Amino acid sequence: MISVDYEKCCGCFACSNSCPKSAVRMIPSDEGFFYPEIDKALCVDCGRCESVCPLTQKKEETGKMPEAFAAYGKNEEIRKDSSSGGIFSLLAEEVLSAGGVVYGAAFDESFNVRHIEISDKAELSKLRMSKYVQSLVGDTFTSVKEKLSKGVTVFYTGTPCQIDGLRLFLGKDYDNLICADIVCHGVPSELVWQKYLLYKDINDVSDIQFRSKVNGWLNFTLVIKSDQKNYSAIFSDDPYMKLFLRNVSLRKSCYDCPSKGLQRRSDITLADFWGIDRLDSEMFDDKGTSFLLVHTEKGRALLNAIQDKIKIKQVSVSDAVKFNANAVRSEKMPEKRDRFFSEIKGDKPCDFEKLAKKYCTQKTPAAVKVKVVVKKALKALERRK
Ligand SMILES: Cc1cc2nc3c(=O)[nH]c(=O)nc-3n(C[C@H](O)[C@H](O)[C@H](O)COP(=O)(O)OP(=O)(O)OC[C@H]3O[C@@H](n4cnc5c(N)ncnc54)[C@H](O)[C@@H]3O)c2cc1C
């Protein structure tokens, strides 16, 4: 029987999908992150849940380096509606055109994030664009296995820990499975997100974009649309985004993520090419450039299939990672992280502007403090003269 480590469990759902007795349920903690809960009356101690857990099954280090690319899609509409260069949509379209299915993160009717399956290009917009909330995988691993055994091509996308969970759940490679993960900063909980939406108090929300490009790709903007009013704020001005980007609202396991690195269980990794403006101005127009890591032949073949639809340049892995440390290293846990979550817990409404002010203020560096003290002392001296 799996013992739940609340510091390290990433909430990938591999254990709940694997249980032959349905004894593992995923339950939200008081921080709003989902963890396995085992019904001891149903558990037969078969050990299946432990054997598929990314915590117990370390990644095999092959020493093989991925190929790295800067790329973006030529279709301006798709690129505009995507977080980075719109490469996910083009890869997904390729799979759908060949009769395959695609899994990824979509909003449900309450704007919670869930993994869903699509088989029609018309539904692709549901999966498009980053949603900065942990997506619940549900029983999608089980349905992927069914699809694979029927010979259907499956393109499964998600965070690196979700891909680790899926691969371990399946236990073997399938020729008809392609996996794409993202470079992941970490994930906030559903509770933080829902409390933020409550705080914004916007009725009848019709659409939410975390990465709208209305102010450009670099100045990405959170947009909440409704019939009555629209809310729009650049990432640095919005309290939810500040708490996310300053690492305050992340799941505990994200601060020490074993799924990061250059060797992954995915076929291809998708990310933003932060720093491309300095590295190669030809690949930068502030409309979004993707950073791609290709790990396998399968990933290479899928990328080759969309060559005509993209502008692409190979880059050195170290150049690219220099600007995107999240590819290989976890964010540091802020000292006040747990205090933030103790304020968020429970039913009470929260003032996010106040929370961001309280938890996102960086300590003034010692050098700046000295400058301020010296300035004050000089001013006091001048006044005395
Ligand atoms: C929580 C999170 C953190 C990220 N952190 C970084 C980072 O630090 N550095 C970086 O370079 N890139 C990061 N990304 C990835 C980046 O934002 C883009 O998703 C990626 O570059 C793909 O962009 P695209 O234009 O090709 O496709 P898009 O259409 O923008 O992306 C769609 C893809 O993102 C997946 N997705 C969206 N939301 C989620 C979610 N909540 N959970 C799992 N999968 C999701 C979909 O399943 C689909 O595969 C992060 C994404 C997410 C969701």
Short mmCIF file of C-alpha atoms and ligand atoms in Angstrom, two decimals:
data_model
loop_
_atom_site.label_atom_id
_atom_site.label_comp_id
_atom_site.label_asym_id
_atom_site.label_seq_id
_atom_site.Cartn_x
_atom_site.Cartn_y
_atom_site.Cartn_z
CA MET A 1 0.00 0.00 0.00
CA ILE A 2 1.38 3.41 -0.96
CA SER A 3 2.27 5.75 1.90
CA VAL A 4 1.55 9.34 0.93
CA ASP A 5 4.44 11.79 1.26
CA TYR A 6 2.73 15.21 1.25
CA GLU A 7 6.05 16.99 0.58
CA LYS A 8 6.86 14.93 -2.52
CA CYS A 9 3.65 13.54 -4.06
CA CYS A 10 3.08 15.39 -7.36
CA GLY A 11 -0.59 14.39 -7.77
CA CYS A 12 -0.09 12.63 -11.11
CA PHE A 13 -3.00 10.16 -10.60
CA ALA A 14 -0.91 7.13 -11.70
CA CYS A 15 -1.74 5.33 -8.43
CA SER A 16 -5.49 5.94 -8.64
CA ASN A 17 -5.57 4.82 -12.30
CA SER A 18 -3.59 1.68 -11.50
CA CYS A 19 -5.61 0.29 -8.60
CA PRO A 20 -7.50 -2.88 -9.66
CA LYS A 21 -9.85 -2.52 -6.67
CA SER A 22 -10.58 1.24 -7.02
CA ALA A 23 -9.20 1.65 -3.51
CA VAL A 24 -7.25 4.84 -4.31
CA ARG A 25 -9.22 8.08 -4.52
CA MET A 26 -7.69 11.51 -5.18
CA ILE A 27 -8.87 13.96 -2.49
CA PRO A 28 -8.08 17.69 -2.14
CA SER A 29 -5.94 18.70 0.86
CA ASP A 30 -6.76 21.88 2.79
CA GLU A 31 -4.29 23.65 0.44
CA GLY A 32 -6.47 22.51 -2.47
CA PHE A 33 -3.97 20.07 -4.04
CA PHE A 34 -5.10 16.51 -4.76
CA TYR A 35 -3.48 13.55 -2.96
CA PRO A 36 -4.24 9.82 -2.93
CA GLU A 37 -6.38 8.42 -0.12
CA ILE A 38 -6.43 4.65 0.27
CA ASP A 39 -9.55 2.80 1.36
CA LYS A 40 -7.96 0.11 3.55
CA ALA A 41 -11.10 -2.03 3.43
CA LEU A 42 -10.75 -2.35 -0.36
CA CYS A 43 -6.94 -2.48 -0.61
CA VAL A 44 -5.49 -5.99 -1.26
CA ASP A 45 -1.85 -4.86 -0.91
CA CYS A 46 -0.97 -5.81 -4.50
CA GLY A 47 1.72 -3.08 -4.63
CA ARG A 48 0.57 -1.83 -8.05
CA CYS A 49 0.15 1.79 -6.85
CA GLU A 50 3.71 1.89 -5.52
CA SER A 51 5.19 0.37 -8.66
CA VAL A 52 3.75 3.15 -10.89
CA CYS A 53 4.68 6.07 -8.60
CA PRO A 54 7.27 8.48 -10.11
CA LEU A 55 8.68 8.89 -6.59
CA THR A 56 9.67 5.23 -6.30
CA GLN A 57 10.67 4.72 -9.97
CA LYS A 58 13.57 7.03 -10.76
CA LYS A 59 14.27 8.07 -14.35
CA GLU A 60 16.90 6.08 -16.20
CA GLU A 61 19.85 8.39 -16.95
CA THR A 62 20.96 7.45 -20.47
CA GLY A 63 23.30 10.42 -20.90
CA LYS A 64 21.70 11.08 -24.32
CA MET A 65 21.28 14.81 -24.97
CA PRO A 66 18.10 16.07 -26.66
CA GLU A 67 18.15 18.28 -29.77
CA ALA A 68 17.06 21.87 -29.09
CA PHE A 69 15.18 24.23 -31.40
CA ALA A 70 13.64 27.67 -31.57
CA ALA A 71 10.40 27.55 -33.57
CA TYR A 72 7.06 29.16 -34.27
CA GLY A 73 4.02 28.36 -36.38
CA LYS A 74 3.36 30.29 -39.60
CA ASN A 75 -0.40 30.36 -38.94
CA GLU A 76 -0.78 33.77 -37.25
CA GLU A 77 -4.23 33.04 -35.77
CA ILE A 78 -3.15 29.84 -34.01
CA ARG A 79 0.07 31.47 -32.82
CA LYS A 80 -1.84 34.45 -31.41
CA ASP A 81 -4.10 32.13 -29.40
CA SER A 82 -1.18 30.02 -28.06
CA SER A 83 1.16 30.76 -25.16
CA SER A 84 4.40 30.45 -27.09
CA GLY A 85 4.95 29.67 -30.76
CA GLY A 86 1.80 27.58 -31.23
CA ILE A 87 3.74 24.36 -31.84
CA PHE A 88 1.41 22.25 -29.64
CA SER A 89 -1.59 22.96 -31.90
CA LEU A 90 0.29 22.05 -35.08
CA LEU A 91 1.55 18.75 -33.63
CA ALA A 92 -1.93 17.96 -32.33
CA GLU A 93 -3.54 18.78 -35.71
CA GLU A 94 -1.15 16.36 -37.39
CA VAL A 95 -2.20 13.53 -35.04
CA LEU A 96 -5.92 14.35 -35.39
CA SER A 97 -5.69 14.48 -39.21
CA ALA A 98 -4.30 10.93 -39.16
CA GLY A 99 -7.27 9.71 -37.08
CA GLY A 100 -5.56 9.87 -33.67
CA VAL A 101 -6.73 11.41 -30.40
CA VAL A 102 -5.17 14.16 -28.27
CA TYR A 103 -5.19 14.57 -24.48
CA GLY A 104 -4.47 17.84 -22.71
CA ALA A 105 -5.60 20.40 -20.14
CA ALA A 106 -8.93 22.21 -20.64
CA PHE A 107 -11.21 24.40 -18.51
CA ASP A 108 -14.43 22.84 -17.27
CA GLU A 109 -17.65 24.84 -16.78
CA SER A 110 -16.38 26.23 -13.42
CA PHE A 111 -12.97 27.13 -14.91
CA ASN A 112 -11.25 24.33 -13.06
CA VAL A 113 -8.63 22.56 -15.16
CA ARG A 114 -9.12 18.93 -16.21
CA HIS A 115 -7.40 16.62 -18.69
CA ILE A 116 -9.74 15.70 -21.53
CA GLU A 117 -9.59 13.71 -24.77
CA ILE A 118 -10.39 15.24 -28.13
CA SER A 119 -10.69 13.60 -31.53
CA ASP A 120 -11.87 16.57 -33.58
CA LYS A 121 -9.87 19.64 -34.70
CA ALA A 122 -12.84 21.85 -33.80
CA GLU A 123 -12.17 21.04 -30.11
CA LEU A 124 -8.46 21.87 -30.21
CA SER A 125 -8.99 25.40 -28.88
CA LYS A 126 -10.06 23.86 -25.53
CA LEU A 127 -6.53 22.51 -25.01
CA ARG A 128 -4.73 25.50 -26.44
CA MET A 129 -2.90 27.95 -24.12
CA SER A 130 -1.33 27.45 -20.67
CA LYS A 131 -3.64 27.30 -17.68
CA TYR A 132 -1.70 28.12 -14.52
CA VAL A 133 -3.56 25.74 -12.22
CA GLN A 134 -2.81 22.06 -11.59
CA SER A 135 -4.84 20.03 -14.07
CA LEU A 136 -6.55 16.90 -12.76
CA VAL A 137 -5.72 13.89 -14.89
CA GLY A 138 -8.76 11.91 -13.65
CA ASP A 139 -9.04 8.49 -15.30
CA THR A 140 -7.45 9.56 -18.60
CA PHE A 141 -4.49 7.15 -18.17
CA THR A 142 -6.96 4.26 -18.14
CA SER A 143 -8.71 5.49 -21.27
CA VAL A 144 -5.31 6.05 -22.99
CA LYS A 145 -4.46 2.38 -22.37
CA GLU A 146 -7.77 1.29 -23.91
CA LYS A 147 -7.18 3.50 -26.98
CA LEU A 148 -3.61 2.25 -27.42
CA SER A 149 -4.62 -1.40 -27.24
CA LYS A 150 -7.21 -0.73 -29.99
CA GLY A 151 -4.41 0.64 -32.21
CA VAL A 152 -5.48 4.31 -32.01
CA THR A 153 -2.62 6.85 -32.11
CA VAL A 154 -2.55 8.87 -28.88
CA PHE A 155 -0.84 12.25 -28.36
CA TYR A 156 -0.77 12.86 -24.59
CA THR A 157 0.36 16.27 -23.30
CA GLY A 158 0.87 17.63 -19.80
CA THR A 159 3.35 18.55 -17.10
CA PRO A 160 6.54 16.44 -16.82
CA CYS A 161 5.22 14.64 -13.72
CA GLN A 162 1.99 13.74 -15.54
CA ILE A 163 3.99 12.23 -18.41
CA ASP A 164 6.14 10.31 -15.89
CA GLY A 165 2.95 9.02 -14.26
CA LEU A 166 1.43 7.94 -17.59
CA ARG A 167 4.56 6.11 -18.78
CA LEU A 168 4.90 4.26 -15.46
CA PHE A 169 1.19 3.43 -15.41
CA LEU A 170 1.46 1.93 -18.92
CA GLY A 171 4.63 0.05 -17.98
CA LYS A 172 5.82 -0.40 -21.58
CA ASP A 173 6.36 1.62 -24.74
CA TYR A 174 3.66 1.71 -27.40
CA ASP A 175 4.51 2.58 -31.02
CA ASN A 176 1.22 4.49 -31.25
CA LEU A 177 1.84 6.75 -28.21
CA ILE A 178 3.54 10.16 -28.45
CA CYS A 179 4.02 12.28 -25.33
CA ALA A 180 4.77 15.98 -25.07
CA ASP A 181 5.55 17.62 -21.75
CA ILE A 182 6.18 21.27 -20.97
CA VAL A 183 8.94 23.08 -19.17
CA CYS A 184 7.08 23.65 -15.91
CA HIS A 185 7.48 26.46 -13.40
CA GLY A 186 5.25 24.59 -10.93
CA VAL A 187 1.49 24.53 -10.35
CA PRO A 188 -0.88 26.47 -8.06
CA SER A 189 -3.87 24.68 -6.52
CA GLU A 190 -7.50 24.71 -7.57
CA LEU A 191 -8.39 26.31 -4.20
CA VAL A 192 -6.09 29.31 -4.77
CA TRP A 193 -7.47 29.73 -8.29
CA GLN A 194 -11.14 29.50 -7.26
CA LYS A 195 -10.58 31.95 -4.39
CA TYR A 196 -8.96 34.35 -6.83
CA LEU A 197 -11.97 34.09 -9.19
CA LEU A 198 -14.28 34.75 -6.23
CA TYR A 199 -12.18 37.80 -5.31
CA LYS A 200 -12.43 39.14 -8.88
CA ASP A 201 -16.23 38.82 -8.58
CA ILE A 202 -16.90 38.70 -12.33
CA ASN A 203 -20.25 37.09 -13.14
CA ASP A 204 -20.87 34.87 -16.16
CA VAL A 205 -17.23 34.49 -17.16
CA SER A 206 -17.13 33.35 -20.78
CA ASP A 207 -13.38 32.92 -21.37
CA ILE A 208 -10.06 33.14 -19.52
CA GLN A 209 -6.62 33.50 -21.07
CA PHE A 210 -3.54 33.42 -18.85
CA ARG A 211 -1.27 34.20 -21.78
CA SER A 212 -3.12 36.70 -23.95
CA LYS A 213 -0.76 38.48 -26.36
CA VAL A 214 -2.75 41.78 -26.48
CA ASN A 215 0.33 43.49 -25.01
CA GLY A 216 2.83 41.21 -26.77
CA TRP A 217 4.32 37.82 -25.88
CA LEU A 218 6.89 39.17 -23.40
CA ASN A 219 4.26 41.27 -21.59
CA PHE A 220 1.81 38.37 -21.40
CA THR A 221 -1.55 39.35 -20.01
CA LEU A 222 -4.25 37.67 -17.94
CA VAL A 223 -7.64 38.31 -19.55
CA ILE A 224 -11.01 37.36 -18.02
CA LYS A 225 -13.94 37.91 -20.36
CA SER A 226 -17.60 38.20 -19.43
CA ASP A 227 -20.71 39.75 -20.97
CA GLN A 228 -20.64 42.61 -18.44
CA LYS A 229 -16.97 43.49 -18.06
CA ASN A 230 -13.54 42.35 -19.15
CA TYR A 231 -10.56 42.20 -16.81
CA SER A 232 -7.08 42.51 -18.24
CA ALA A 233 -3.71 42.83 -16.47
CA ILE A 234 -0.10 42.28 -17.51
CA PHE A 235 1.42 39.39 -15.50
CA SER A 236 3.44 41.75 -13.30
CA ASP A 237 0.30 43.71 -12.28
CA ASP A 238 -2.01 40.82 -11.39
CA PRO A 239 -1.92 39.38 -7.84
CA TYR A 240 -2.66 35.76 -8.87
CA MET A 241 0.15 35.83 -11.43
CA LYS A 242 2.52 37.50 -8.95
CA LEU A 243 1.90 34.77 -6.35
CA PHE A 244 2.46 32.13 -9.06
CA LEU A 245 5.58 33.64 -10.60
CA ARG A 246 7.13 34.45 -7.21
CA ASN A 247 6.65 30.74 -6.33
CA VAL A 248 4.34 31.38 -3.35
CA SER A 249 1.29 29.39 -4.50
CA LEU A 250 2.99 26.22 -5.81
CA ARG A 251 2.50 22.59 -4.79
CA LYS A 252 5.09 21.43 -2.25
CA SER A 253 6.54 18.80 -4.63
CA CYS A 254 7.23 21.47 -7.30
CA TYR A 255 10.11 22.89 -5.21
CA ASP A 256 12.04 19.63 -5.62
CA CYS A 257 10.74 18.21 -8.90
CA PRO A 258 12.40 14.96 -10.04
CA SER A 259 10.71 15.16 -13.47
CA LYS A 260 12.77 18.14 -14.62
CA GLY A 261 16.02 17.78 -16.53
CA LEU A 262 17.30 17.24 -20.03
CA GLN A 263 16.42 13.56 -19.99
CA ARG A 264 12.69 13.02 -19.86
CA ARG A 265 10.09 10.35 -20.41
CA SER A 266 8.41 12.52 -23.08
CA ASP A 267 9.16 12.45 -26.81
CA ILE A 268 9.23 16.22 -27.08
CA THR A 269 9.26 19.10 -24.58
CA LEU A 270 7.45 22.39 -25.32
CA ALA A 271 8.32 25.71 -23.70
CA ASP A 272 8.71 29.45 -24.18
CA PHE A 273 12.00 30.54 -25.70
CA TRP A 274 12.70 33.27 -23.17
CA GLY A 275 15.87 35.09 -24.22
CA ILE A 276 15.43 34.49 -27.97
CA ASP A 277 15.38 38.29 -28.47
CA ARG A 278 19.01 38.34 -27.28
CA LEU A 279 20.07 35.03 -28.83
CA ASP A 280 18.68 35.29 -32.37
CA SER A 281 16.72 38.41 -33.35
CA GLU A 282 15.56 36.68 -36.59
CA MET A 283 13.43 34.30 -34.50
CA PHE A 284 11.94 37.09 -32.37
CA ASP A 285 8.97 39.32 -33.22
CA ASP A 286 7.22 39.38 -29.79
CA LYS A 287 4.42 37.18 -31.16
CA GLY A 288 5.71 34.06 -29.39
CA THR A 289 8.65 31.74 -29.97
CA SER A 290 8.75 28.17 -28.70
CA PHE A 291 11.69 26.36 -27.21
CA LEU A 292 11.63 22.66 -28.15
CA LEU A 293 13.61 19.73 -26.82
CA VAL A 294 13.35 16.61 -28.98
CA HIS A 295 14.15 13.46 -27.02
CA THR A 296 13.22 10.56 -29.32
CA GLU A 297 12.89 9.48 -32.95
CA LYS A 298 9.11 9.57 -32.54
CA GLY A 299 9.29 13.20 -31.39
CA ARG A 300 11.57 14.02 -34.35
CA ALA A 301 9.20 12.33 -36.82
CA LEU A 302 6.19 14.30 -35.55
CA LEU A 303 8.16 17.56 -35.73
CA ASN A 304 9.34 16.69 -39.26
CA ALA A 305 5.71 16.19 -40.28
CA ILE A 306 4.92 19.88 -39.56
CA GLN A 307 8.15 21.33 -41.10
CA ASP A 308 6.26 23.24 -43.83
CA LYS A 309 4.03 24.93 -41.26
CA ILE A 310 6.77 26.33 -39.00
CA LYS A 311 9.87 28.51 -38.95
CA ILE A 312 12.53 26.56 -37.06
CA LYS A 313 16.23 26.86 -36.15
CA GLN A 314 18.42 24.42 -34.25
CA VAL A 315 20.15 25.93 -31.21
CA SER A 316 22.60 24.67 -28.62
CA VAL A 317 20.91 23.11 -25.60
CA SER A 318 23.07 25.09 -23.18
CA ASP A 319 22.26 28.42 -24.91
CA ALA A 320 18.54 27.73 -24.60
CA VAL A 321 18.58 26.44 -21.03
CA LYS A 322 20.64 29.45 -19.93
CA PHE A 323 17.49 31.57 -20.37
CA ASN A 324 15.03 28.92 -19.13
CA ALA A 325 16.40 27.44 -15.93
CA ASN A 326 12.97 25.94 -15.17
CA ALA A 327 13.83 23.24 -17.71
CA VAL A 328 16.40 21.74 -15.38
CA ARG A 329 15.96 23.25 -11.92
CA SER A 330 13.08 23.68 -9.46
CA GLU A 331 12.10 27.05 -8.05
CA LYS A 332 13.11 27.74 -4.45
CA MET A 333 10.38 27.55 -1.82
CA PRO A 334 9.83 31.01 -0.29
CA GLU A 335 10.02 31.10 3.51
CA LYS A 336 6.46 32.44 3.73
CA ARG A 337 4.89 29.80 1.45
CA ASP A 338 3.19 27.86 4.26
CA ARG A 339 1.93 31.04 5.91
CA PHE A 340 0.30 32.03 2.61
CA PHE A 341 -1.51 28.70 2.43
CA SER A 342 -2.69 28.97 6.04
CA GLU A 343 -4.39 32.26 5.06
CA ILE A 344 -5.95 30.71 1.96
CA LYS A 345 -7.38 27.63 3.72
CA GLY A 346 -11.06 27.41 4.65
CA ASP A 347 -14.15 29.12 3.27
CA LYS A 348 -13.35 32.74 4.01
CA PRO A 349 -12.92 35.13 1.08
CA CYS A 350 -9.39 36.45 0.43
CA ASP A 351 -8.14 39.84 -0.71
CA PHE A 352 -5.57 38.90 -3.35
CA GLU A 353 -4.06 42.40 -3.65
CA LYS A 354 -3.28 42.27 0.07
CA LEU A 355 -1.96 38.70 -0.17
CA ALA A 356 0.33 39.63 -3.07
CA LYS A 357 1.59 42.68 -1.19
CA LYS A 358 2.25 40.61 1.91
CA TYR A 359 3.84 37.55 0.29
CA CYS A 360 5.47 38.86 -2.90
CA THR A 361 7.53 41.70 -1.55
CA GLN A 362 11.14 40.82 -2.00
CA LYS A 363 13.48 41.52 0.87
CA THR A 364 15.40 44.70 0.16
CA PRO A 365 18.98 43.68 -0.61
CA ALA A 366 21.54 44.72 2.03
CA ALA A 367 23.35 47.04 -0.42
CA VAL A 368 20.14 48.99 -1.10
CA LYS A 369 19.43 49.23 2.64
CA VAL A 370 22.93 50.69 3.22
CA LYS A 371 22.36 53.24 0.42
CA VAL A 372 19.03 54.30 1.99
CA VAL A 373 20.61 54.68 5.45
CA VAL A 374 23.52 56.71 4.03
CA LYS A 375 21.12 58.94 2.02
CA LYS A 376 18.98 59.56 5.12
CA ALA A 377 22.07 60.38 7.23
CA LEU A 378 23.35 62.82 4.57
CA LYS A 379 19.94 64.53 4.36
CA ALA A 380 19.87 64.86 8.19
CA LEU A 381 23.36 66.37 8.10
CA GLU A 382 22.31 68.89 5.41
CA ARG A 383 19.26 69.91 7.45
CA ARG A 384 21.51 70.55 10.49
CA LYS A 385 23.89 72.79 8.49
C1 LIG B 1 1.66 25.34 -15.20
C2 LIG B 1 2.57 25.66 -16.35
C3 LIG B 1 3.86 26.14 -16.11
C4 LIG B 1 4.72 26.44 -17.17
N1 LIG B 1 5.98 26.91 -16.89
C5 LIG B 1 6.83 27.22 -17.90
C6 LIG B 1 8.15 27.72 -17.65
O1 LIG B 1 8.54 27.91 -16.51
N2 LIG B 1 8.96 27.99 -18.71
C7 LIG B 1 8.55 27.78 -20.00
O2 LIG B 1 9.31 28.05 -20.92
N3 LIG B 1 7.31 27.29 -20.28
C8 LIG B 1 6.45 27.01 -19.27
N4 LIG B 1 5.19 26.50 -19.54
C9 LIG B 1 4.89 26.08 -20.92
C10 LIG B 1 4.44 27.20 -21.85
O3 LIG B 1 3.64 28.13 -21.14
C11 LIG B 1 3.60 26.65 -23.01
O4 LIG B 1 2.58 25.83 -22.53
C12 LIG B 1 4.38 25.81 -23.97
O5 LIG B 1 5.45 26.59 -24.44
C13 LIG B 1 3.53 25.35 -25.13
O6 LIG B 1 3.13 26.44 -25.86
P1 LIG B 1 2.44 26.34 -27.30
O7 LIG B 1 2.35 27.74 -27.83
O8 LIG B 1 3.15 25.34 -28.16
O9 LIG B 1 1.03 25.70 -27.01
P2 LIG B 1 -0.18 26.16 -26.08
O10 LIG B 1 -1.41 26.03 -26.88
O11 LIG B 1 0.08 27.44 -25.42
O12 LIG B 1 -0.16 25.06 -24.92
C14 LIG B 1 -1.06 24.03 -24.84
C15 LIG B 1 -0.44 22.87 -24.14
O13 LIG B 1 -0.26 23.17 -22.74
C16 LIG B 1 -0.85 22.12 -21.97
N5 LIG B 1 -1.32 22.69 -20.73
C17 LIG B 1 -1.98 23.86 -20.53
N6 LIG B 1 -2.25 24.04 -19.24
C18 LIG B 1 -1.80 22.96 -18.58
C19 LIG B 1 -1.84 22.52 -17.23
N7 LIG B 1 -2.39 23.26 -16.26
N8 LIG B 1 -1.30 21.32 -16.92
C20 LIG B 1 -0.73 20.54 -17.87
N9 LIG B 1 -0.66 20.91 -19.17
C21 LIG B 1 -1.19 22.09 -19.52
C22 LIG B 1 -1.98 21.59 -22.85
O14 LIG B 1 -2.32 20.28 -22.48
C23 LIG B 1 -1.32 21.64 -24.22
O15 LIG B 1 -0.45 20.53 -24.37
C24 LIG B 1 4.29 26.24 -18.50
C25 LIG B 1 2.99 25.79 -18.74
C26 LIG B 1 2.14 25.50 -17.70
C27 LIG B 1 0.76 24.98 -17.98
#
